[in-house]
PDB file of C-alpha atoms and ligand atoms in Angstrom:
ATOM      1  CA  MET A   1      21.512 -51.276 137.631  1.00 74.00           C
ATOM      2  CA  ASP A   2      21.402 -52.628 134.654  1.00 82.00           C
ATOM      3  CA  ILE A   3      19.192 -56.239 136.474  1.00 86.00           C
ATOM      4  CA  LYS A   4      18.461 -58.593 133.945  1.00 94.00           C
ATOM      5  CA  GLN A   5      16.237 -62.041 133.609  1.00 98.00           C
ATOM      6  CA  THR A   6      18.055 -64.277 131.485  1.00 98.00           C
ATOM      7  CA  LEU A   7      17.603 -68.352 130.435  1.00 98.00           C
ATOM      8  CA  ILE A   8      20.278 -70.869 130.236  1.00 98.00           C
ATOM      9  CA  LEU A   9      20.442 -74.212 129.732  1.00 98.00           C
ATOM     10  CA  VAL A  10      22.349 -76.784 130.721  1.00 98.00           C
ATOM     11  CA  LYS A  11      22.576 -79.282 127.536  1.00 98.00           C
ATOM     12  CA  PRO A  12      21.896 -83.079 128.182  1.00 98.00           C
ATOM     13  CA  ASP A  13      25.764 -83.564 127.507  1.00 98.00           C
ATOM     14  CA  GLY A  14      26.615 -81.323 130.113  1.00 98.00           C
ATOM     15  CA  VAL A  15      23.848 -83.390 132.525  1.00 98.00           C
ATOM     16  CA  GLN A  16      25.603 -86.219 131.903  1.00 98.00           C
ATOM     17  CA  ARG A  17      28.979 -85.542 131.916  1.00 98.00           C
ATOM     18  CA  GLY A  18      27.856 -84.629 136.026  1.00 98.00           C
ATOM     19  CA  LEU A  19      28.750 -81.006 135.385  1.00 98.00           C
ATOM     20  CA  ILE A  20      25.476 -79.059 136.836  1.00 98.00           C
ATOM     21  CA  GLY A  21      26.912 -78.592 139.696  1.00 98.00           C
ATOM     22  CA  GLU A  22      29.719 -77.048 138.155  1.00 98.00           C
ATOM     23  CA  ILE A  23      28.245 -75.355 135.807  1.00 98.00           C
ATOM     24  CA  ILE A  24      25.352 -73.597 137.959  1.00 98.00           C
ATOM     25  CA  THR A  25      28.446 -73.220 140.858  1.00 98.00           C
ATOM     26  CA  ARG A  26      30.380 -70.651 138.016  1.00 98.00           C
ATOM     27  CA  TYR A  27      26.795 -67.830 137.168  1.00 98.00           C
ATOM     28  CA  GLU A  28      26.469 -67.987 141.370  1.00 98.00           C
ATOM     29  CA  ARG A  29      30.102 -66.829 141.978  1.00 98.00           C
ATOM     30  CA  LYS A  30      30.190 -64.636 139.332  1.00 97.00           C
ATOM     31  CA  GLY A  31      27.237 -62.403 141.060  1.00 97.00           C
ATOM     32  CA  LEU A  32      24.444 -64.251 139.162  1.00 98.00           C
ATOM     33  CA  LYS A  33      20.816 -64.616 141.353  1.00 98.00           C
ATOM     34  CA  LEU A  34      19.640 -68.187 140.666  1.00 98.00           C
ATOM     35  CA  ILE A  35      14.793 -66.967 140.372  1.00 98.00           C
ATOM     36  CA  GLY A  36      14.049 -70.920 138.871  1.00 98.00           C
ATOM     37  CA  LEU A  37      16.346 -74.210 138.770  1.00 98.00           C
ATOM     38  CA  LYS A  38      14.171 -77.627 136.490  1.00 98.00           C
ATOM     39  CA  LEU A  39      15.152 -80.987 135.368  1.00 98.00           C
ATOM     40  CA  LEU A  40      13.496 -81.645 132.277  1.00 98.00           C
ATOM     41  CA  LEU A  41      12.516 -83.320 129.040  1.00 98.00           C
ATOM     42  CA  LEU A  42      12.663 -80.303 126.696  1.00 98.00           C
ATOM     43  CA  PRO A  43       9.613 -81.353 124.701  1.00 98.00           C
ATOM     44  CA  HIS A  44      10.152 -81.512 121.052  1.00 98.00           C
ATOM     45  CA  ALA A  45       7.210 -78.478 120.785  1.00 98.00           C
ATOM     46  CA  LYS A  46       9.733 -76.236 122.374  1.00 98.00           C
ATOM     47  CA  ALA A  47      13.293 -77.294 121.052  1.00 98.00           C
ATOM     48  CA  GLU A  48      12.205 -76.331 117.190  1.00 98.00           C
ATOM     49  CA  GLU A  49      10.677 -72.745 119.090  1.00 98.00           C
ATOM     50  CA  LEU A  50      13.521 -72.518 120.564  1.00 98.00           C
ATOM     51  CA  TYR A  51      16.256 -72.889 117.608  1.00 98.00           C
ATOM     52  CA  ALA A  52      13.670 -71.230 115.306  1.00 97.00           C
ATOM     53  CA  ILE A  53      15.978 -69.371 113.765  1.00 96.00           C
ATOM     54  CA  HIS A  54      18.669 -72.529 112.964  1.00 97.00           C
ATOM     55  CA  LYS A  55      15.963 -74.218 111.272  1.00 98.00           C
ATOM     56  CA  GLY A  56      17.461 -74.291 107.565  1.00 98.00           C
ATOM     57  CA  ARG A  57      20.472 -74.833 109.241  1.00 98.00           C
ATOM     58  CA  PRO A  58      23.122 -78.408 108.173  1.00 98.00           C
ATOM     59  CA  TYR A  59      23.194 -78.851 111.897  1.00 97.00           C
ATOM     60  CA  TYR A  60      19.588 -77.958 112.868  1.00 98.00           C
ATOM     61  CA  ASP A  61      18.627 -81.319 112.673  1.00 98.00           C
ATOM     62  CA  ARG A  62      20.974 -82.736 115.008  1.00 97.00           C
ATOM     63  CA  LEU A  63      20.947 -80.054 117.146  1.00 98.00           C
ATOM     64  CA  ILE A  64      16.880 -80.516 117.660  1.00 98.00           C
ATOM     65  CA  GLU A  65      17.888 -84.106 118.520  1.00 98.00           C
ATOM     66  CA  PHE A  66      20.121 -83.936 121.029  1.00 98.00           C
ATOM     67  CA  MET A  67      18.760 -81.585 123.090  1.00 98.00           C
ATOM     68  CA  THR A  68      15.816 -84.112 123.071  1.00 98.00           C
ATOM     69  CA  GLU A  69      16.926 -86.770 123.554  1.00 96.00           C
ATOM     70  CA  SER A  70      17.909 -86.911 127.596  1.00 98.00           C
ATOM     71  CA  PRO A  71      17.727 -83.799 129.606  1.00 98.00           C
ATOM     72  CA  ILE A  72      18.475 -81.113 130.362  1.00 98.00           C
ATOM     73  CA  VAL A  73      18.491 -78.662 133.453  1.00 99.00           C
ATOM     74  CA  ALA A  74      16.556 -75.294 132.662  1.00 98.00           C
ATOM     75  CA  ILE A  75      17.361 -71.874 134.610  1.00 98.00           C
ATOM     76  CA  ALA A  76      16.990 -68.585 135.273  1.00 98.00           C
ATOM     77  CA  VAL A  77      19.145 -65.780 136.406  1.00 98.00           C
ATOM     78  CA  GLU A  78      18.892 -62.739 136.713  1.00 98.00           C
ATOM     79  CA  GLY A  79      21.741 -59.614 138.012  1.00 97.00           C
ATOM     80  CA  GLU A  80      23.477 -57.044 136.792  1.00 96.00           C
ATOM     81  CA  ASN A  81      24.297 -57.050 132.903  1.00 96.00           C
ATOM     82  CA  ALA A  82      23.081 -60.578 133.653  1.00 98.00           C
ATOM     83  CA  ILE A  83      22.392 -62.037 130.124  1.00 98.00           C
ATOM     84  CA  GLN A  84      25.807 -60.212 128.471  1.00 97.00           C
ATOM     85  CA  LEU A  85      27.829 -62.131 131.976  1.00 98.00           C
ATOM     86  CA  VAL A  86      26.355 -65.231 130.950  1.00 98.00           C
ATOM     87  CA  ARG A  87      27.573 -65.318 128.028  1.00 98.00           C
ATOM     88  CA  LEU A  88      31.297 -64.911 128.663  1.00 98.00           C
ATOM     89  CA  ILE A  89      30.847 -67.284 131.276  1.00 98.00           C
ATOM     90  CA  ASN A  90      29.826 -70.216 128.525  1.00 98.00           C
ATOM     91  CA  GLY A  91      32.037 -69.105 125.983  1.00 98.00           C
ATOM     92  CA  ALA A  92      32.124 -68.442 122.345  1.00 98.00           C
ATOM     93  CA  THR A  93      30.206 -71.632 120.775  1.00 96.00           C
ATOM     94  CA  ASP A  94      33.442 -72.692 118.419  1.00 95.00           C
ATOM     95  CA  PRO A  95      35.788 -74.398 120.110  1.00 94.00           C
ATOM     96  CA  LEU A  96      38.662 -72.789 118.767  1.00 96.00           C
ATOM     97  CA  LYS A  97      37.897 -69.535 120.264  1.00 97.00           C
ATOM     98  CA  SER A  98      35.603 -69.915 123.055  1.00 98.00           C
ATOM     99  CA  ALA A  99      38.724 -68.909 126.050  1.00 97.00           C
ATOM    100  CA  PRO A 100      40.266 -70.983 128.977  1.00 97.00           C
ATOM    101  CA  GLY A 101      38.730 -69.955 132.412  1.00 98.00           C
ATOM    102  CA  SER A 102      34.594 -69.511 129.320  1.00 98.00           C
ATOM    103  CA  ILE A 103      32.498 -72.984 130.389  1.00 98.00           C
ATOM    104  CA  ARG A 104      32.621 -73.870 126.628  1.00 98.00           C
ATOM    105  CA  GLY A 105      36.967 -73.576 127.316  1.00 98.00           C
ATOM    106  CA  ASP A 106      37.268 -75.492 130.067  1.00 98.00           C
ATOM    107  CA  PHE A 107      34.822 -78.566 129.567  1.00 98.00           C
ATOM    108  CA  SER A 108      34.001 -78.553 126.018  1.00 97.00           C
ATOM    109  CA  ASN A 109      35.633 -79.056 122.689  1.00 96.00           C
ATOM    110  CA  HIS A 110      32.851 -79.548 120.502  1.00 96.00           C
ATOM    111  CA  ILE A 111      30.575 -76.751 118.244  1.00 96.00           C
ATOM    112  CA  THR A 112      26.806 -78.713 119.021  1.00 95.00           C
ATOM    113  CA  TYR A 113      27.485 -80.079 122.314  1.00 96.00           C
ATOM    114  CA  ASN A 114      29.247 -77.489 124.169  1.00 97.00           C
ATOM    115  CA  LEU A 115      27.762 -77.820 127.883  1.00 98.00           C
ATOM    116  CA  VAL A 116      25.452 -74.837 127.872  1.00 98.00           C
ATOM    117  CA  HIS A 117      22.683 -72.616 126.143  1.00 98.00           C
ATOM    118  CA  ALA A 118      21.975 -68.852 126.660  1.00 98.00           C
ATOM    119  CA  SER A 119      19.372 -66.650 125.327  1.00 98.00           C
ATOM    120  CA  ASP A 120      22.047 -63.653 123.222  1.00 96.00           C
ATOM    121  CA  CYS A 121      19.549 -60.489 123.530  1.00 97.00           C
ATOM    122  CA  LEU A 122      17.028 -58.548 126.112  1.00 96.00           C
ATOM    123  CA  GLU A 123      13.916 -59.486 123.489  1.00 97.00           C
ATOM    124  CA  ASN A 124      15.264 -62.904 123.039  1.00 97.00           C
ATOM    125  CA  ALA A 125      15.650 -63.626 127.137  1.00 97.00           C
ATOM    126  CA  LYS A 126      11.701 -62.231 127.878  1.00 97.00           C
ATOM    127  CA  HIS A 127      10.918 -65.449 125.107  1.00 98.00           C
ATOM    128  CA  GLU A 128      13.081 -68.043 126.201  1.00 98.00           C
ATOM    129  CA  LEU A 129      12.136 -67.934 129.664  1.00 98.00           C
ATOM    130  CA  GLY A 130       9.141 -68.310 127.941  1.00 98.00           C
ATOM    131  CA  ILE A 131       8.661 -71.074 127.372  1.00 98.00           C
ATOM    132  CA  LEU A 132      10.990 -72.908 129.716  1.00 98.00           C
ATOM    133  CA  PHE A 133       9.010 -71.560 133.629  1.00 98.00           C
ATOM    134  CA  SER A 134       5.965 -70.353 134.024  1.00 97.00           C
ATOM    135  CA  PRO A 135       5.792 -66.894 136.143  1.00 96.00           C
ATOM    136  CA  GLU A 136       4.807 -68.791 139.246  1.00 97.00           C
ATOM    137  CA  GLU A 137       7.894 -70.824 139.107  1.00 97.00           C
ATOM    138  CA  LEU A 138      10.008 -67.689 138.427  1.00 97.00           C
ATOM    139  CA  CYS A 139      11.311 -66.652 142.305  1.00 95.00           C
TER     140      CYS A 139
HETATM  141  P1  CMP B 201      23.452 -72.473 120.832  1.00 70.03           P
HETATM  142  O1  CMP B 201      23.906 -71.702 121.378  1.00 70.03           O
HETATM  143  O2  CMP B 201      22.768 -73.364 121.537  1.00 70.03           O
HETATM  144  O3  CMP B 201      22.389 -71.526 119.836  1.00 70.03           O
HETATM  145  C1  CMP B 201      22.773 -72.360 119.103  1.00 70.03           C
HETATM  146  C2  CMP B 201      23.874 -73.672 118.706  1.00 70.03           C
HETATM  147  O4  CMP B 201      23.503 -74.176 117.461  1.00 70.03           O
HETATM  148  C3  CMP B 201      25.050 -73.445 119.342  1.00 70.03           C
HETATM  149  O5  CMP B 201      25.020 -73.764 120.299  1.00 70.03           O
HETATM  150  C4  CMP B 201      25.572 -74.791 119.027  1.00 70.03           C
HETATM  151  O6  CMP B 201      25.119 -76.601 119.640  1.00 70.03           O
HETATM  152  C5  CMP B 201      24.969 -75.226 117.016  1.00 70.03           C
HETATM  153  N1  CMP B 201      25.807 -74.052 116.501  1.00 70.03           N
HETATM  154  C6  CMP B 201      25.250 -73.247 115.798  1.00 70.03           C
HETATM  155  N2  CMP B 201      26.241 -73.195 114.672  1.00 70.03           N
HETATM  156  C7  CMP B 201      26.707 -74.984 114.524  1.00 70.03           C
HETATM  157  C8  CMP B 201      27.334 -75.012 113.949  1.00 70.03           C
HETATM  158  N3  CMP B 201      28.099 -74.567 113.044  1.00 70.03           N
HETATM  159  N4  CMP B 201      28.104 -76.322 113.374  1.00 70.03           N
HETATM  160  C9  CMP B 201      27.062 -76.716 114.381  1.00 70.03           C
HETATM  161  N5  CMP B 201      26.353 -76.821 115.520  1.00 70.03           N
HETATM  162  C10 CMP B 201      26.179 -75.468 115.478  1.00 70.03           C
END
C-alpha cells in the first residue's frame, strides 16, 4: 500500500462553470477519500507561493490574476497512489494532450484556464497542502 495525501484546487473557471460537483465526483468514484474541503478566495501571497516555480514565465501574471480573481475550491484527498491518480484523472495541461475521459480532456480547451490544479510530487503535495490547509482542517 502506498497511501498518500495530495492537494487539488478547482480553479475559478471550474467554480464559475458549475463544475464543482462533477469534478469532486470523479475523485470520489475512483476511491479517493476526501480529508479536507473548502471554498475560498485565494490570497495573492498564497497564489504566488503556490506558483513560485512558474515566476518569470510569460503566462505567470495572467495565471496569478486568474487564480485570485474569484473563488476556488481547495480539496485534500488521501488514497493509494493519490498523487499520480489525481493527475491522471485531471489530464494533461496542454488541451491537445488531455485525454478524453479526464477532467481537462472532457471540459477544458485552454492551457491556463484548465479547471483544476494538483500537486505533482510528494514534496510539493506536502508543501501545497500546508499552504491551503492547517493541520486542524484535515480529517
Ligand atoms: P496547473 O496544473 O495549475 O500548474 C501551473 C499552471 O500554469 C497550469 O496548471 C496552467 O494553468 C498554467 N500554465 C502552465 N503552462 C502554461 C503555458 N505554457 N501557457 C499558459 N499557461 C500555462
